[in-house]
CSV table of C-alpha atoms in Angstrom, one decimal:
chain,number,residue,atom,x,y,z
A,1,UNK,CA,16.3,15.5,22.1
A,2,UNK,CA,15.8,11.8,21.9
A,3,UNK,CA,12.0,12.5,23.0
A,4,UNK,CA,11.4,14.4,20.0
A,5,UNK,CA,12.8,11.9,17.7
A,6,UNK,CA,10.9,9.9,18.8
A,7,UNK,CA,7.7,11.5,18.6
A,8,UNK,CA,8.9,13.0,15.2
A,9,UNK,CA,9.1,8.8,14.3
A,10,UNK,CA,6.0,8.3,15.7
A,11,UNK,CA,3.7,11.1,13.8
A,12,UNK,CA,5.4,9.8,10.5
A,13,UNK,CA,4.0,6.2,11.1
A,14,UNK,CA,0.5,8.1,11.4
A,15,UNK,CA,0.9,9.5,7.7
A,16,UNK,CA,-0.2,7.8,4.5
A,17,UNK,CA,3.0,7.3,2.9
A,18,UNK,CA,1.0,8.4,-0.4
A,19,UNK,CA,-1.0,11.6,0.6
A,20,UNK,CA,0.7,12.4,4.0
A,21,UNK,CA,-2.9,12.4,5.6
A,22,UNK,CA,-3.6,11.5,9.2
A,23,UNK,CA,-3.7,7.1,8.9
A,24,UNK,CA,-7.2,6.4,10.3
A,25,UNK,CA,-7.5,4.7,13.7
A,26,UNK,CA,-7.3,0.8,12.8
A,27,UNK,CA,-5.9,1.6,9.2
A,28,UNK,CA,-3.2,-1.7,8.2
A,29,UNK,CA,-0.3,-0.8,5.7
A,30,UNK,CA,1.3,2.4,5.4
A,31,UNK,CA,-1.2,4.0,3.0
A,32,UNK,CA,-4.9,5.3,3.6
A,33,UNK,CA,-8.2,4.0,2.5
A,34,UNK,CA,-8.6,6.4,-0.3
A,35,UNK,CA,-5.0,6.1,-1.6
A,36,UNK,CA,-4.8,2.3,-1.5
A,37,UNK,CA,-8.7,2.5,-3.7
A,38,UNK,CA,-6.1,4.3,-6.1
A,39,UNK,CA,-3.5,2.3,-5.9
A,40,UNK,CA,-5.7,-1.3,-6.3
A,41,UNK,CA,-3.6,-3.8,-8.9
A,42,UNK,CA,-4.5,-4.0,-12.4
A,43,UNK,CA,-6.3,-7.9,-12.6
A,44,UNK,CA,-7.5,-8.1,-15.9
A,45,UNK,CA,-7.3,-6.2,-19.4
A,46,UNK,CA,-3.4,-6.8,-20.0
A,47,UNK,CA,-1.2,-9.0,-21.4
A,48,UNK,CA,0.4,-12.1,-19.2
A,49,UNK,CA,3.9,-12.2,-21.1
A,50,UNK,CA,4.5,-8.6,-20.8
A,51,UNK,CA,1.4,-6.5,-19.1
A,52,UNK,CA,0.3,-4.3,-22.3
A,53,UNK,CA,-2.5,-3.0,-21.6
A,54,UNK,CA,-5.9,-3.3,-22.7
A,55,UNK,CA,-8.9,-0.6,-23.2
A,56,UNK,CA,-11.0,-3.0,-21.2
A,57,UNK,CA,-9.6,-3.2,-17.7
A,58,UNK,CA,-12.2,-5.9,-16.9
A,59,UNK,CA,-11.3,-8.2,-19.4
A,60,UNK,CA,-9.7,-11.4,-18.9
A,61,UNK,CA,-5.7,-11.5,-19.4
A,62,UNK,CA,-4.9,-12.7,-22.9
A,63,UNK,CA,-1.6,-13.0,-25.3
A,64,UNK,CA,-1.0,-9.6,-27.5
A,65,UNK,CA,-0.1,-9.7,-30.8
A,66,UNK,CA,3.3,-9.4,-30.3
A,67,UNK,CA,3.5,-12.1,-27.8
A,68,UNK,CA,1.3,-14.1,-29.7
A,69,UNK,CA,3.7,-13.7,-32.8
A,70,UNK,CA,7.1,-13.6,-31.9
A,71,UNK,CA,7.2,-14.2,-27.8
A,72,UNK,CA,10.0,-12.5,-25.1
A,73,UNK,CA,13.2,-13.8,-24.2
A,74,UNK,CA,11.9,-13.4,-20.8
A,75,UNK,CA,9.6,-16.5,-19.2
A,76,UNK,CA,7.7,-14.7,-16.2
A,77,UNK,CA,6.4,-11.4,-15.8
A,78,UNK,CA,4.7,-9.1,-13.3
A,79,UNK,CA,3.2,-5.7,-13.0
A,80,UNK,CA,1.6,-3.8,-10.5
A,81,UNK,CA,-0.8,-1.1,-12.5
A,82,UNK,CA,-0.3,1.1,-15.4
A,83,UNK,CA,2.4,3.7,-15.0
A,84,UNK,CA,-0.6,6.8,-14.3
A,85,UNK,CA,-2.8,8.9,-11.5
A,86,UNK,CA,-1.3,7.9,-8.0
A,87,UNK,CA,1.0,5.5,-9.2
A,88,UNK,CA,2.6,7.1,-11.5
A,89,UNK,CA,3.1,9.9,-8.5
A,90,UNK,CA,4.8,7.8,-6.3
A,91,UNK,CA,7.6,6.5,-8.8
A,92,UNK,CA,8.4,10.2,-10.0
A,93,UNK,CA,8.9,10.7,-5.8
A,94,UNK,CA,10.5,8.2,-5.2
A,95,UNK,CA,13.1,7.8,-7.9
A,96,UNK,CA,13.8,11.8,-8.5
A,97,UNK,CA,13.1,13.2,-4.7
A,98,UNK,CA,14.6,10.3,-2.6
A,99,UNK,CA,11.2,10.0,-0.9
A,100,UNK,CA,12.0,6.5,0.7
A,101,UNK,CA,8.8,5.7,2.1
A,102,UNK,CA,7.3,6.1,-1.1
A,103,UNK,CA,9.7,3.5,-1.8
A,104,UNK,CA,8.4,1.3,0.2
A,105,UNK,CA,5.0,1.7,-0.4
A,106,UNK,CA,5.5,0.6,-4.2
A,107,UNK,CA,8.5,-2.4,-2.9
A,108,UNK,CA,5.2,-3.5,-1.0
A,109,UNK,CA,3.1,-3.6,-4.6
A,110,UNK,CA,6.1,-5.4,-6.6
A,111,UNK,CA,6.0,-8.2,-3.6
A,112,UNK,CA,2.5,-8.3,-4.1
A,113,UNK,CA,2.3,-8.1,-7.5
A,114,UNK,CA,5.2,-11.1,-7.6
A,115,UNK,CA,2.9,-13.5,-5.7
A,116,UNK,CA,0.3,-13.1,-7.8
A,117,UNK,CA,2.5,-14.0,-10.6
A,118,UNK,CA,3.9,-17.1,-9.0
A,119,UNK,CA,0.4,-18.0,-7.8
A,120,UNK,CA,-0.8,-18.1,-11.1
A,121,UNK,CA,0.0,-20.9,-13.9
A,122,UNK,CA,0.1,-20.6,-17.8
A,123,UNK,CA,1.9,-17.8,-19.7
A,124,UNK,CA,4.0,-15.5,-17.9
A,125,UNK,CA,3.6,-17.0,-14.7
A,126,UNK,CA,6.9,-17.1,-12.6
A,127,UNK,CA,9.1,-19.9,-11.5
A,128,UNK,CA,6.9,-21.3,-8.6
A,129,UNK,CA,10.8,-22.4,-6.8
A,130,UNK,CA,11.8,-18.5,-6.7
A,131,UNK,CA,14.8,-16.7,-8.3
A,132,UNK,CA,18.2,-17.8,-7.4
A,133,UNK,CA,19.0,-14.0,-7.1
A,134,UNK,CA,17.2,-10.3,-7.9
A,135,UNK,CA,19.1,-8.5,-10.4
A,136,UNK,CA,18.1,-4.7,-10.7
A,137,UNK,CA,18.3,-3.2,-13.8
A,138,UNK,CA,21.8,-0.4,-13.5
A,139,UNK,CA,22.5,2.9,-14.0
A,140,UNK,CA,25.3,4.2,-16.1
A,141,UNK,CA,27.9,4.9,-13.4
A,142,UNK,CA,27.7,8.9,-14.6
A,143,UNK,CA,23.9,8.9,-14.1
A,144,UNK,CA,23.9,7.1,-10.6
A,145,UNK,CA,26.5,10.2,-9.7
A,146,UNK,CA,24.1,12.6,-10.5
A,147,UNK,CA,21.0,10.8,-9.3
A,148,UNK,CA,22.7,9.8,-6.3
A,149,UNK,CA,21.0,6.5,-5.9
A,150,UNK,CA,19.3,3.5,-8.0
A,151,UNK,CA,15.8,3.3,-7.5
A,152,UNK,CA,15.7,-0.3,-9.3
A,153,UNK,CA,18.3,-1.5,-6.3
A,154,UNK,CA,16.5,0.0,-3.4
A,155,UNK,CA,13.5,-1.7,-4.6
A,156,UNK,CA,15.2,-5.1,-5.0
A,157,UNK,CA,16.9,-4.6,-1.6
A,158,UNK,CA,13.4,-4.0,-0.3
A,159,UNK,CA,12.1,-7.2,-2.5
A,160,UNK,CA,14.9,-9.6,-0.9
A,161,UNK,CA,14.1,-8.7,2.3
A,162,UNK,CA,10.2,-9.8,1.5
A,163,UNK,CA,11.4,-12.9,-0.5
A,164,UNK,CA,14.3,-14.0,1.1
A,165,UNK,CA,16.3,-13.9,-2.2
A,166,UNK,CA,20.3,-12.4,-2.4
A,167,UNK,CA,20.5,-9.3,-4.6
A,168,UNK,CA,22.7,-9.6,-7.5
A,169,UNK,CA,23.8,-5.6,-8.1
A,170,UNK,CA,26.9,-6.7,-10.1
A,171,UNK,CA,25.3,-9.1,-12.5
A,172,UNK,CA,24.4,-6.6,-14.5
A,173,UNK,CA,26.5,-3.6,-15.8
A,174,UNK,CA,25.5,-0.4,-17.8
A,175,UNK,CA,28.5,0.3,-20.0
A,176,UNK,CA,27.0,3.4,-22.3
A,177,UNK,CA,25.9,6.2,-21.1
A,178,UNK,CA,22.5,6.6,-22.8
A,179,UNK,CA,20.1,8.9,-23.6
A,180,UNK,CA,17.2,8.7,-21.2
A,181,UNK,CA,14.2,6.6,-22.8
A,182,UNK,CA,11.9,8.8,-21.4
A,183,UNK,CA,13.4,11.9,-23.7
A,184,UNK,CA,12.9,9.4,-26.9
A,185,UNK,CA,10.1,8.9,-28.9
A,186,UNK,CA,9.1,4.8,-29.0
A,187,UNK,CA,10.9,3.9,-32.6
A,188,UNK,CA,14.7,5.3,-31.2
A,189,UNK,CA,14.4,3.7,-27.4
A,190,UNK,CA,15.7,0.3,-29.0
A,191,UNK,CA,18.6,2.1,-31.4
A,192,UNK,CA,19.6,3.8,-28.3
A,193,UNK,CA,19.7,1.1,-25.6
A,194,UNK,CA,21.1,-1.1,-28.2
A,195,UNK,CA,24.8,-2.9,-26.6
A,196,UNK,CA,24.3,-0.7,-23.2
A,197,UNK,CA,24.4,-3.8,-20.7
A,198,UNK,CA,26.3,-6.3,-20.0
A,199,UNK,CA,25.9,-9.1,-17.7
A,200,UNK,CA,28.4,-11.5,-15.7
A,201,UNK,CA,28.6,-14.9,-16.3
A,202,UNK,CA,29.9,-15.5,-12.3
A,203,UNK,CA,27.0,-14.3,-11.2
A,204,UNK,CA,24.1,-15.3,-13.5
A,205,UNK,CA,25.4,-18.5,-15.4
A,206,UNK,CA,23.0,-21.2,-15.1
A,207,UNK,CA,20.9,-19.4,-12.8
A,208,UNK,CA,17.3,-18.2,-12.4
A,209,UNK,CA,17.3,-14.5,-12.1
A,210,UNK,CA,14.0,-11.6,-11.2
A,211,UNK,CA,14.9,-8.5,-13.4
A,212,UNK,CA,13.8,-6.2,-11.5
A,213,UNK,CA,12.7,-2.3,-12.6
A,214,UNK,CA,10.7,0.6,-11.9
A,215,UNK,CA,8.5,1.5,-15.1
A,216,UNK,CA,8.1,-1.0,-18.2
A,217,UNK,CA,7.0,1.6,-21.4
A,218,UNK,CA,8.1,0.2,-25.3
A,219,UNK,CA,10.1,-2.9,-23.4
A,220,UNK,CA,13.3,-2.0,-25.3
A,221,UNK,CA,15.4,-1.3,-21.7
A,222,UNK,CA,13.9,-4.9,-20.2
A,223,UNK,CA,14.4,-6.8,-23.5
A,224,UNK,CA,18.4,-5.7,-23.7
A,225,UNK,CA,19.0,-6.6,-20.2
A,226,UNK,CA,17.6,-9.8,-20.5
A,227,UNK,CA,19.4,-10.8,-23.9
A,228,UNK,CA,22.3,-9.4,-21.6
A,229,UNK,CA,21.7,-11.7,-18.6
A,230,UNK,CA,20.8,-15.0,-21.3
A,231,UNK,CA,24.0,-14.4,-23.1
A,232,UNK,CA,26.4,-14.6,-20.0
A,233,UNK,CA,23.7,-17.8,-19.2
A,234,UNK,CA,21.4,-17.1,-17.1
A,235,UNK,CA,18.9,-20.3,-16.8
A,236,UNK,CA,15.8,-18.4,-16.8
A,237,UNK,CA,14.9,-14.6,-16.3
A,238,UNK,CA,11.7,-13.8,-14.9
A,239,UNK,CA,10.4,-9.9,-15.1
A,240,UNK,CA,9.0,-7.6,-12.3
A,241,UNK,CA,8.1,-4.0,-13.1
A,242,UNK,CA,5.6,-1.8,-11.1
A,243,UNK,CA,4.2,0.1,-13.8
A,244,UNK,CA,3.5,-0.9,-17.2
């Protein structure tokens, strides 16, 4: 029995975590040639304070309008790629089907993603010194029931381990039970987040925090948890999504 565990383990670690295709001989990370071409970062085309997108992915990263005009309470931010194709895939696995690997697979591009922003300088660059803790962005206690899990805290579990940083799960609380932003069109998402987090002072109070969350769309979830997180105190909040 403990045989074919083992070689049950074993064929797994030959799989693309993406595809589920045979990993050619030599291949390094847990993805295949073809799904990590799909998977390459977005490196140009966006915007540094928070990663709206450009039409020209080749252009170099400038300040949107609405950064340009009226900033984020937020100081650093990070993104992986735009929230499409493969991508896009992965998340929709991972948080609704529990497919861990996947998880994984996209906790490797937030790391990644992260270092670039630290390695970086200018706007939206994160604090080069590291968070004092990660704080993943909650679930309502009623959704995580149904759900069963949090896919913003597996990810930051995954993160610390990379970053050597404590997750902070109860820094942040969801106390209404809201409409899913995804079910909204873009002018309600803030009306309905509006009030639905709130954030411990213990915890966060003159601290440097990473918000951590899956997908980044209007910006009205992020924006509420971090007024949340800066009202209980928090130093400085630096954001890490994986899509935008």
């Amino acid at each position: 029995m403990a045989r074919c565990c083992c070689r049950a383990l074993l064929a797994l670690c030959d799989r693309c975590q993406a595809c589920a295709g045979l990993l050619p001989p030599g291949t390094c990370g847990p993805v295949c040639p073809d799904c990590a071409a799909l998977l390459r970062p977005r490196l140009g085309g966006y915007c540094p304070r928070c990663g709206e997108l450009a039409a020209d992915p080749d252009a170099p990263p400038f300040l949107c309008n609405a950064c340009r005009l009226s900033g984020r309470p937020w100081e650093g931010f990070a993104f992986h790629g735009p929230y499409d194709g493969l991508l896009r895939d992965l998340i929709l696995g991972f948080k609704f089907h529990g497919r861990l690997g996947q998880g994984r697979v996209l906790a490797g591009l937030a790391r990644d993603a992260y270092r670039r922003a630290v390695a970086r300088t200018g706007e939206g660059a994160m604090d080069p010194a590291g968070p004092g803790g990660i704080v993943p962005v909650p679930l309502h206690p009623r959704r995580l029931a149904w759900r069963g899990f949090n896919q913003s805290l597996e990810l930051a579990r995954l993160l610390a381990a990379d970053l050597g940083r404590p997750v902070l799960p109860g820094a942040l609380r969801r106390i209404r039970d809201t409409t899913p932003q995804s079910q909204l069109p873009g002018a309600r998402r803030r009306a309905n987040i509006a009030g639905a987090f709130v954030a411990d002072p213990a915890l966060v109070a003159g601290r440097g925090v990473l918000l951590v969350d899956d997908v980044m769309t209007t910006g009205a979830t992020i924006d509420t948890a971090v007024n949340a997180l800066r009202a209980a105190g928090a130093a400085r909040v630096d954001v890490l999504v994986i899509a935008r």
